[in-house]
């Protein structure tokens, strides 16, 4: 990946030295040529609509949370009944807000984020608002952290399967590599010490310097939390190898039962040794738990002062709109509201999950036992003609073209086992989900008959 | 001990520069008309606070825009989910039209060639990622905005090689300066990928002349390199002249739709013209599809909040508002600049004649003990700590001549500006130089100019700079 391509531009002048773009600009490390994105294209060209296009493509490849908007809308309506978020009479507070570009971020907003993150973890960890660095989404946070923790040609170890966007976010402009920590279904895709050592060794053998491990907890695409024991092992590993540990906890508020989530923050909470704490960094965002990807709110939380200071300075390239910080600050610091939101959101996601898993089961399809997130990890290995990546892509294509469902093939997530697919369930109405399940049933019925 | 990347340990963030230290001092003791009348007055921040009332009254008349509604109906869900890196079409259309309006509708901007970014800080860095890499350099005329050292070099690994401009011709870009910079880059084993100019200039407060723009376009044509024109201050032009954009020049030279036009890129933002730096709205405009495509994907790292895109597309689509705003903005900026210039003159201080921007480029060479940057820093410290004015020393802008300072005038009330000028006048009169020129202001200025021209020898004291030829 990332081969530099020399682009010959057709030109009418005599210059035979066409000025090149950078290697970064012409590489394909942005990853957009993968099938993952081709499915989106098919959806864009023929999108399902309950009334206007009932036989269109149903988007099940987009991890969005649309189940709890009503709660947010109602709250914001009540807060600003007259409409304008700066007050309706002469818009006081507007100019101060419009001028605010301090990369420390609005203090009230940082405090709100810290308090929200604490609530999600049931108070099992404290978050210091001064360690919160705001970025325009977790996409920016992950890239920024990579710039800070690693140099070009260094590597981060990432357990497979992982979010396809990481190929771009962690590697594209940073020049950093990803070395996979292979996980498989034999133990529910959990990270094992052997897999960690093996990944580390692979990097060393290739003369690549490992700078850290990056996990997503709860996992995308697995839809499952990382167990406490595994987190402790991970931290031990990072201490032994003297590397960093980044935990992307973007789905932490989407765990169906709060007690089942252990954040790395809880583990660090009980550690006094600064040299251990300083290697731990957490990424968060409001895009999944609150369903607000358009507002671009992400954060880096680091126990390392140097990282906080540098990340803050680097955040100049990706600040959160002060308008957005202002609007969300009071909502997120309203603990009564957030407690209610978190509780109801979890409940609704759990019910959606149960609906889809039940529905798939009835069609003879098993999923990985999940407990979080906006998707389930479905096993269609038994349907593959060829147990190869091509076989998987063929099946994916059939599902897209025949069933008109856009789901994500495991290979786009770098899964080392073929036949797994990520299916999103929170970005559509309940009716649409039923229709999708119906199409799957019919497809499975047809197959059984032959 | 685990380490962090070299980006952390280097000084690429640029925050040890005096530019930023002055801000820190201001933060410790900020002026407030009532609560802290002896505090430091911030004159180092290029903000435009002169026209908020116009936007505020628009907001009151158009409550939907800021309350996530369209025709009274909530579009909260739609906005909350909108994260398409192509940006909101209505917003890009409104941006394109606003940019056209600023240029007197003489040139057109295609919304499809606009890439949005979280401020021009992000736009400039993204363009740099697309055009340059370690081992490459961009040529920048000095003096330049201190933030460029961070924005263009820090994470990209690219280098900046200065195009030295001097007061002998009002800091205009010359052919020989361009050639010298190019050769200097070659000597440093750097591959020149392009030239980046800010037009109107920060910190000079002057718009590039047609001659300079022609020179630049000819230069990049012959060297086969890029030209980035950061036109972030294009809407602050208040002089008698019209703002000439590099796009005007391409049109006039009939270079539109040619290979050269693909190497000319414009950067814009709403942070200065509209005074909305907090909202993080920047844009790259390029005729090169590959750049638009790559930059669009990169914008994922710095998208503009959909809430903000929505508000501003409504604001900028209101043509009645935009034309009234642009006209009023110019008037108020002009009047403020005049106030600063005449206040400085009565203290025996001249400025570079400016026609744009939110600041003046002030000549305090006559107040230096010696013609060195050490003396400039000494003077700056006195002004910061004794006079309690935070202004930006020319050295932080990489000016090759000591004694110049950037002084902002649009980020405070008139009263505060008057107070600042009063403090400065008192300070000047208390120094030797000041006492000597406490005669009539006209006499003052005449004798001052004579003295500076005949007595000062332009010798540069930085060891890594090319000595002046004069």
mmCIF file of C-alpha atoms in Angstrom, chain B residues 11 36 40 53 128 154 156-157 222 233 252-253 255 288-289 320 325 330 358 380 410 421 452 465:
data_model
loop_
_atom_site.group_PDB
_atom_site.id
_atom_site.type_symbol
_atom_site.label_atom_id
_atom_site.label_comp_id
_atom_site.label_asym_id
_atom_site.label_seq_id
_atom_site.Cartn_x
_atom_site.Cartn_y
_atom_site.Cartn_z
ATOM 1 C CA UNK B 11 10.349 23.114 17.902
ATOM 2 C CA UNK B 36 -8.051 46.366 34.658
ATOM 3 C CA UNK B 40 -1.878 44.936 28.644
ATOM 4 C CA UNK B 53 -23.381 43.993 15.062
ATOM 5 C CA UNK B 128 1.267 21.417 1.631
ATOM 6 C CA UNK B 154 5.721 20.962 11.199
ATOM 7 C CA UNK B 156 4.663 17.842 6.508
ATOM 8 C CA UNK B 157 8.452 17.965 6.771
ATOM 9 C CA UNK B 222 9.052 29.330 -16.144
ATOM 10 C CA UNK B 233 -7.723 39.031 3.935
ATOM 11 C CA UNK B 252 -6.213 38.777 -17.809
ATOM 12 C CA UNK B 253 -3.248 36.801 -19.098
ATOM 13 C CA UNK B 255 -4.272 31.494 -18.767
ATOM 14 C CA UNK B 288 -6.234 20.602 -10.441
ATOM 15 C CA UNK B 289 -8.637 17.662 -10.097
ATOM 16 C CA UNK B 320 -28.405 41.735 0.568
ATOM 17 C CA UNK B 325 -21.502 43.693 5.055
ATOM 18 C CA UNK B 330 -14.389 48.212 4.368
ATOM 19 C CA UNK B 358 -6.414 44.284 10.210
ATOM 20 C CA UNK B 380 9.672 45.021 21.991
ATOM 21 C CA UNK B 410 -9.493 45.918 14.504
ATOM 22 C CA UNK B 421 -1.837 55.319 21.148
ATOM 23 C CA UNK B 452 16.707 57.295 9.007
ATOM 24 C CA UNK B 465 20.477 35.353 6.252
#
